[in-house]
XYZ file of C-alpha atoms in Angstrom:
450
model
C 7.178 -7.600 -0.672
C 6.514 -6.627 -4.473
C 9.614 -4.557 -5.647
C 8.431 -2.578 -8.288
C 11.591 -0.708 -11.346
C 10.835 3.128 -11.855
C 12.435 2.574 -15.949
C 12.521 6.228 -15.593
C 15.801 7.318 -13.125
C 15.498 10.392 -11.993
C 18.780 11.337 -9.628
C 18.923 15.127 -7.714
C 22.882 15.916 -6.477
C 22.665 14.771 -2.637
C 25.126 13.188 -1.030
C 26.689 9.456 -1.598
C 27.740 8.432 2.051
C 23.702 7.094 1.827
C 22.997 6.541 -1.609
C 24.273 3.594 -3.671
C 25.466 5.179 -6.344
C 28.740 6.974 -7.117
C 28.754 10.002 -8.164
C 30.074 9.279 -11.668
C 26.784 7.173 -12.194
C 24.460 7.806 -14.989
C 22.151 7.079 -12.562
C 20.580 10.738 -11.927
C 19.564 10.415 -7.195
C 15.821 12.273 -6.931
C 14.775 14.232 -4.180
C 10.965 15.406 -3.798
C 12.811 19.047 -4.485
C 13.611 17.711 -7.936
C 11.250 15.053 -8.582
C 7.285 17.101 -10.196
C 10.363 19.330 -11.829
C 12.216 16.083 -13.463
C 10.218 13.429 -14.068
C 6.455 15.200 -13.856
C 7.127 17.469 -16.350
C 9.448 15.950 -18.485
C 8.620 15.370 -21.655
C 11.170 11.582 -21.468
C 10.374 8.078 -20.691
C 11.836 7.435 -16.291
C 12.817 5.011 -15.509
C 12.513 5.083 -11.184
C 13.386 3.312 -8.764
C 12.870 3.046 -5.078
C 14.653 2.414 -1.652
C 16.681 2.241 0.833
C 20.486 2.423 1.881
C 20.326 -0.300 4.499
C 18.321 -3.000 1.991
C 20.334 -6.284 0.259
C 17.962 -6.756 -2.320
C 18.218 -2.442 -2.966
C 22.527 -3.114 -2.913
C 22.238 -6.270 -5.881
C 20.589 -3.725 -8.063
C 22.507 -1.914 -8.273
C 24.170 -3.135 -10.155
C 21.959 -3.466 -12.905
C 20.209 -0.250 -12.575
C 24.025 1.509 -13.153
C 24.968 -0.950 -16.934
C 20.722 0.060 -17.686
C 21.287 3.912 -16.867
C 24.270 3.369 -19.363
C 23.226 2.064 -21.748
C 19.909 4.165 -21.717
C 21.648 7.851 -21.259
C 19.582 9.882 -23.782
C 17.200 7.120 -24.494
C 15.413 7.220 -21.787
C 15.663 8.358 -17.872
C 17.258 5.533 -15.051
C 16.725 8.191 -11.800
C 16.214 6.227 -7.892
C 14.924 7.641 -4.603
C 16.195 6.535 -1.278
C 12.929 6.683 0.291
C 13.969 6.024 3.601
C 15.506 9.261 3.800
C 12.543 10.642 1.153
C 9.876 8.842 2.701
C 7.108 11.542 1.720
C 8.273 11.212 -2.321
C 8.248 6.610 -1.551
C 4.013 7.097 -0.012
C 3.130 8.516 -2.920
C 3.342 6.316 -5.395
C 2.527 4.218 -2.535
C 5.577 2.499 -2.630
C 5.612 -0.611 0.090
C 8.673 -2.490 0.600
C 12.836 -2.054 -1.802
C 13.791 -1.825 -4.139
C 10.248 -0.607 -5.636
C 10.522 1.081 -9.370
C 8.104 2.202 -11.580
C 8.124 3.712 -15.343
C 6.406 7.558 -16.426
C 6.068 7.475 -19.606
C 3.108 9.010 -21.695
C 1.240 9.737 -18.784
C 3.607 10.762 -16.082
C 0.398 11.216 -13.588
C -0.493 6.909 -13.906
C 2.607 5.164 -14.044
C 3.361 1.888 -14.607
C 5.034 -1.259 -12.038
C 7.303 -2.556 -13.267
C 7.628 -6.517 -13.423
C 10.511 -7.601 -14.920
C 13.647 -10.307 -14.219
C 16.042 -7.338 -12.690
C 18.519 -7.779 -14.747
C 20.299 -4.871 -17.278
C 19.044 -6.534 -19.822
C 16.034 -7.174 -18.713
C 15.620 -2.478 -17.968
C 17.202 -1.943 -21.303
C 14.637 -3.135 -23.432
C 11.600 -2.981 -21.050
C 12.430 0.238 -20.541
C 12.842 0.699 -24.953
C 9.122 -1.475 -25.390
C 7.899 1.668 -23.605
C 10.001 4.346 -25.410
C 8.975 2.918 -28.606
C 5.096 3.282 -27.371
C 5.588 7.218 -26.067
C 6.300 8.244 -29.603
C 3.680 6.022 -31.630
C 1.119 7.260 -29.342
C 2.110 11.181 -30.098
C 2.037 9.518 -33.791
C -1.808 8.569 -32.738
C -1.472 11.863 -32.050
C -2.372 11.507 -27.845
C -0.670 13.900 -25.579
C 0.964 13.261 -22.197
C 0.838 14.973 -18.542
C 5.207 16.069 -18.886
C 6.862 18.433 -21.406
C 6.528 21.379 -19.337
C 3.419 21.204 -17.757
C 3.072 22.778 -13.599
C 0.858 19.105 -13.110
C -2.577 20.276 -13.607
C -4.888 22.019 -15.433
C -5.417 25.466 -13.664
C -7.500 24.727 -10.642
C -11.378 27.017 -9.266
C -10.394 30.667 -8.859
C -6.054 30.045 -9.436
C -5.577 30.852 -6.558
C -2.152 30.661 -4.753
C -0.566 29.961 -1.752
C 0.582 32.808 1.057
C -0.905 35.345 -2.057
C 2.760 34.264 -3.362
C 0.886 33.981 -7.127
C 1.927 30.538 -8.025
C 1.420 27.775 -10.895
C -2.929 27.540 -10.435
C -2.121 23.673 -8.284
C -3.786 25.863 -4.904
C -7.672 26.205 -5.058
C -7.658 30.273 -4.108
C -10.322 30.308 -1.089
C -13.084 32.626 -0.737
C -15.696 33.539 1.968
C -18.282 32.675 -0.739
C -16.795 30.105 -2.221
C -15.584 28.256 0.627
C -18.582 25.656 2.018
C -19.113 24.216 -1.815
C -16.186 23.025 -2.553
C -14.448 22.183 1.230
C -16.808 20.861 3.045
C -18.948 17.334 2.164
C -15.426 17.462 -1.002
C -14.768 13.785 -1.243
C -11.320 14.738 -0.416
C -9.147 15.545 2.244
C -8.195 19.948 1.871
C -4.990 21.602 3.566
C -6.119 25.515 3.720
C -4.314 28.621 4.094
C -5.089 31.448 6.060
C -2.169 34.650 4.236
C -2.578 37.420 4.673
C -0.332 38.786 0.896
C 1.403 41.738 4.091
C 2.516 38.431 5.867
C 6.636 37.286 5.618
C 5.985 33.773 6.168
C 3.941 33.552 4.125
C 5.536 34.597 0.802
C 8.044 31.851 2.324
C 5.844 30.202 2.447
C 4.033 30.337 -0.654
C 5.921 28.072 -3.280
C 6.285 24.573 -0.969
C 2.834 25.050 -0.373
C 2.534 25.997 -4.610
C 5.447 22.627 -5.395
C 3.434 20.413 -2.549
C 0.265 21.778 -4.668
C 1.482 19.747 -7.398
C 3.386 16.622 -5.850
C -0.701 16.165 -4.723
C -2.796 15.990 -6.361
C -5.555 13.619 -6.920
C -5.006 12.307 -3.298
C -5.247 15.784 -2.104
C -6.513 19.616 -1.883
C -4.680 22.284 -1.324
C -6.769 25.909 -0.792
C -5.470 28.941 -0.594
C -7.834 31.910 1.709
C -6.777 35.782 1.991
C -7.782 35.959 5.331
C -7.525 39.779 5.374
C -10.201 39.982 3.234
C -12.858 36.430 3.737
C -13.056 37.710 7.771
C -15.626 35.828 7.413
C -14.230 32.272 7.208
C -11.855 33.234 8.541
C -12.711 34.631 11.827
C -15.508 31.406 11.995
C -12.067 29.304 12.612
C -10.283 32.366 15.553
C -7.780 33.064 12.843
C -5.207 34.759 14.477
C -1.641 34.871 12.992
C -0.211 34.061 9.603
C 0.032 31.395 8.215
C -2.767 29.891 9.927
C -3.282 25.482 8.283
C -5.680 23.680 8.839
C -6.725 20.555 7.639
C -9.927 19.396 6.697
C -11.094 15.532 6.540
C -12.942 14.225 3.398
C -16.497 14.929 3.702
C -15.554 16.891 6.230
C -19.746 19.349 7.628
C -17.978 22.100 9.118
C -15.947 24.319 11.584
C -15.820 21.427 14.113
C -14.093 18.988 11.382
C -11.423 21.460 11.215
C -8.068 20.528 12.467
C -5.048 21.821 13.440
C -1.812 21.185 10.622
C 1.229 19.838 12.621
C 3.475 19.491 9.648
C 7.148 20.354 8.970
C 6.907 24.235 6.140
C 8.835 22.753 2.517
C 6.752 21.152 0.210
C 8.341 17.350 1.672
C 6.702 18.522 4.947
C 3.280 19.681 3.481
C 3.933 15.853 1.230
C 4.153 13.547 3.614
C 2.317 14.438 6.698
C -1.184 14.727 4.500
C 0.220 11.985 2.607
C -0.576 10.134 6.297
C -3.602 11.461 6.926
C -4.751 10.277 3.645
C -3.531 6.950 4.326
C -5.130 7.245 7.929
C -8.636 7.371 6.318
C -8.208 3.761 5.265
C -10.990 1.065 5.796
C -9.519 -1.477 7.519
C -9.560 -4.271 5.035
C -11.344 -7.808 5.250
C -10.803 -10.675 6.626
C -12.029 -12.950 4.140
C -12.387 -16.698 4.287
C -11.884 -18.641 1.403
C -14.465 -19.965 0.208
C -13.769 -20.890 -3.648
C -10.671 -20.046 -5.452
C -11.516 -16.335 -6.515
C -11.065 -14.857 -2.898
C -7.585 -15.998 -2.925
C -5.433 -15.523 -5.343
C -7.956 -11.933 -4.696
C -5.813 -11.555 -1.703
C -2.660 -12.969 -2.639
C -2.309 -12.196 -6.569
C -3.272 -8.640 -6.357
C -1.458 -7.706 -2.987
C 1.978 -7.668 -1.973
C 1.954 -10.200 0.318
C -0.914 -12.078 1.561
C -2.117 -14.055 5.164
C -3.770 -17.149 5.432
C -4.795 -18.911 9.010
C -5.717 -21.428 9.235
C -8.446 -21.811 12.200
C -9.266 -24.225 14.183
C -12.472 -26.689 13.609
C -15.298 -25.263 14.855
C -16.017 -27.891 17.462
C -12.906 -26.920 18.842
C -13.493 -23.460 19.774
C -16.757 -22.596 19.096
C -18.784 -19.826 17.803
C -16.866 -16.867 20.905
C -12.917 -18.739 19.545
C -13.323 -17.992 16.480
C -14.716 -14.097 16.867
C -11.776 -14.311 18.681
C -9.434 -15.234 16.797
C -10.862 -13.746 13.836
C -11.071 -10.838 15.877
C -6.641 -10.020 16.166
C -6.261 -10.579 12.538
C -9.051 -7.542 12.538
C -7.100 -5.601 14.516
C -3.530 -6.665 12.864
C -5.198 -6.263 9.135
C -6.035 -2.245 11.061
C -2.748 -1.322 12.019
C -1.202 -2.842 8.725
C -3.333 -1.367 5.762
C -1.014 0.759 4.827
C 0.493 -1.799 4.111
C -2.109 -3.595 1.235
C -0.876 -6.615 2.401
C -4.601 -9.528 1.433
C -5.585 -11.284 4.730
C -7.963 -14.280 4.128
C -8.442 -17.502 6.502
C -10.124 -20.965 6.604
C -11.199 -23.642 8.432
C -8.609 -26.687 8.984
C -9.097 -30.220 6.826
C -11.328 -27.626 4.503
C -8.409 -26.590 2.176
C -6.197 -29.666 2.888
C -4.439 -28.563 -0.510
C -3.792 -25.361 0.897
C -2.219 -26.299 3.937
C -0.136 -28.722 2.095
C 1.641 -26.137 0.116
C 2.358 -24.096 2.998
C 3.614 -27.293 5.265
C 1.153 -26.559 7.429
C 1.276 -29.945 9.657
C 3.230 -30.437 12.818
C 2.333 -27.230 14.923
C -1.566 -27.977 14.979
C -3.975 -24.877 15.332
C -4.033 -22.395 14.227
C -1.939 -21.895 12.071
C -0.538 -18.837 10.347
C 2.228 -17.950 6.809
C 2.852 -14.165 4.794
C 2.903 -15.552 1.359
C 4.581 -13.297 -1.657
C 3.152 -15.038 -4.397
C 5.203 -13.248 -7.169
C 7.646 -14.352 -5.400
C 7.022 -17.724 -4.389
C 7.881 -16.784 -1.231
C 6.332 -17.553 2.044
C 6.988 -17.151 6.126
C 5.156 -19.795 8.659
C 4.554 -18.381 11.793
C 5.856 -20.596 14.153
C 5.338 -18.637 17.573
C 2.205 -18.446 19.725
C -1.646 -17.335 18.324
C -1.129 -13.650 20.247
C -1.509 -10.594 20.422
C 1.997 -9.994 20.788
C 3.323 -13.112 19.184
C 1.598 -12.263 15.999
C 2.880 -8.707 16.029
C 6.210 -9.199 16.889
C 5.622 -11.630 13.334
C 4.360 -8.725 10.968
C 6.928 -7.033 12.133
C 9.133 -8.669 11.137
C 7.549 -9.694 7.968
C 6.449 -6.146 6.978
C 10.015 -5.420 7.286
C 11.505 -8.253 4.681
C 13.084 -9.978 7.919
C 12.620 -13.688 9.076
C 12.911 -17.017 7.376
C 10.826 -17.549 4.483
C 10.892 -20.173 2.567
C 10.587 -21.477 -1.132
C 6.449 -22.007 -1.727
C 5.812 -26.046 -2.411
C 5.090 -26.289 -6.226
C 5.477 -22.911 -8.717
C 1.820 -21.062 -8.374
C -0.850 -21.199 -5.192
C -3.178 -24.134 -4.957
C -6.778 -23.355 -7.131
C -8.794 -24.691 -4.545
C -12.502 -25.671 -3.405
C -15.659 -24.520 -3.182
C -16.998 -25.187 -0.220
C -19.700 -23.596 2.318
C -19.248 -20.140 3.756
C -19.399 -19.851 7.501
C -23.132 -19.108 8.802
C -21.424 -17.656 12.300
C -22.967 -20.032 14.816
C -21.365 -23.231 16.805
C -20.322 -25.977 15.204
C -22.679 -29.179 16.023
C -22.028 -33.092 16.025
C -22.891 -34.647 13.677
C -26.004 -36.686 14.502
C -25.455 -40.200 14.389
C -28.153 -42.931 13.483
C -30.435 -44.857 16.788
C -29.259 -48.339 16.160
C -32.937 -50.946 16.904
C -30.833 -54.256 18.749
C -33.967 -55.820 17.793
C -32.756 -56.360 13.925
C -30.189 -58.243 15.788
C -31.348 -62.614 17.339
C -29.157 -61.297 20.613
C -29.377 -65.168 22.318
C -25.959 -67.299 22.337
C -25.819 -70.037 20.098
C -24.896 -72.639 21.916
C -24.489 -75.733 19.683
C -22.065 -77.646 19.222
C -20.643 -75.946 22.865
C -19.582 -77.460 26.679
C -19.702 -75.808 30.099
C -17.394 -75.368 31.801
């Protein structure tokens, strides 16, 4: 897994029974309730670690992260998020494994991944480097997204959820703009139908507003006064307040609306919406390794890549090969939220790659999960079936199971080959031998008959 360290360490005081940092630690423990105000709206540079209390790598990092926080105190803020407990916050920043470290510099809406060493010195050096760059950018006239802003510009209508006003992260919807803004939008929408006098709506307003700020750029949140804009509200059969409805990206009409099924806190709303975004992701492609760009693109641009070597086409035929590829496509779809790369090749076509992965002795198909940054691999040694592979993928997804070091310093440069044409294999045509070219008569000279 790709583990990233955030240089701005943010924390809201929470019980430390499940945290890795003590009450006297300079690491700031962060939660979804305070993250927006403390980190996103801050002028400070932040290094933030997303961790899980049970994660062994996180436990190993903790003392170094603690030292870095103390050294950077007053210069760069260092924080930590229990992403196991606050999964919605981790999902918002694409956290797939632990620990993940992100750096919040000048533009808090575009944090960077930390990919340096896991030592206090390396973390401190990176924090100072980012802080210095922020100062230079400010001298050059650049402005960031922090500094007490609401996390975004005023949106259309400037409405607040639940009639509660707000900081304009929630879009005000009306009978006249609803279809133009919500239908055929490139972003999904969560719309609250409220009444100004409704007590539950007033309670929801600040939570809805906070969620809208956290989801900015990936999900639109809107609010419609159902007592004033009765045509739209009536079209959706709104009978009580607040009523929340979800509209997927590209919705073409009222039939696209779905009931919201989450809780009423900002964390609940962000978690529910983040899951909807992930559900709509297209499944990854399972590409044949026909050149080096395909392999490097899958393995170097992803936290993990799944490399499969399928039997020769003469051994399976097109139907058998497609059956194997179907399994890989189904697994890719199931684990698409992990952003893994998926590639395959035919046995013998990329021998250098097979040698590096240590394939051999198990037959084909052969499969391995590769972390190219850590130079670690996990080789699948079970039955190449849906059930067997699912068990292996589950272990890989949570960082369990046996791993070994990748042979060599990096993946090899693979050969450029012709892609599979999708057809059955053909045996090579053997050249006919003309027996007339040979003298078939026995040479009896000098031989005695028995």
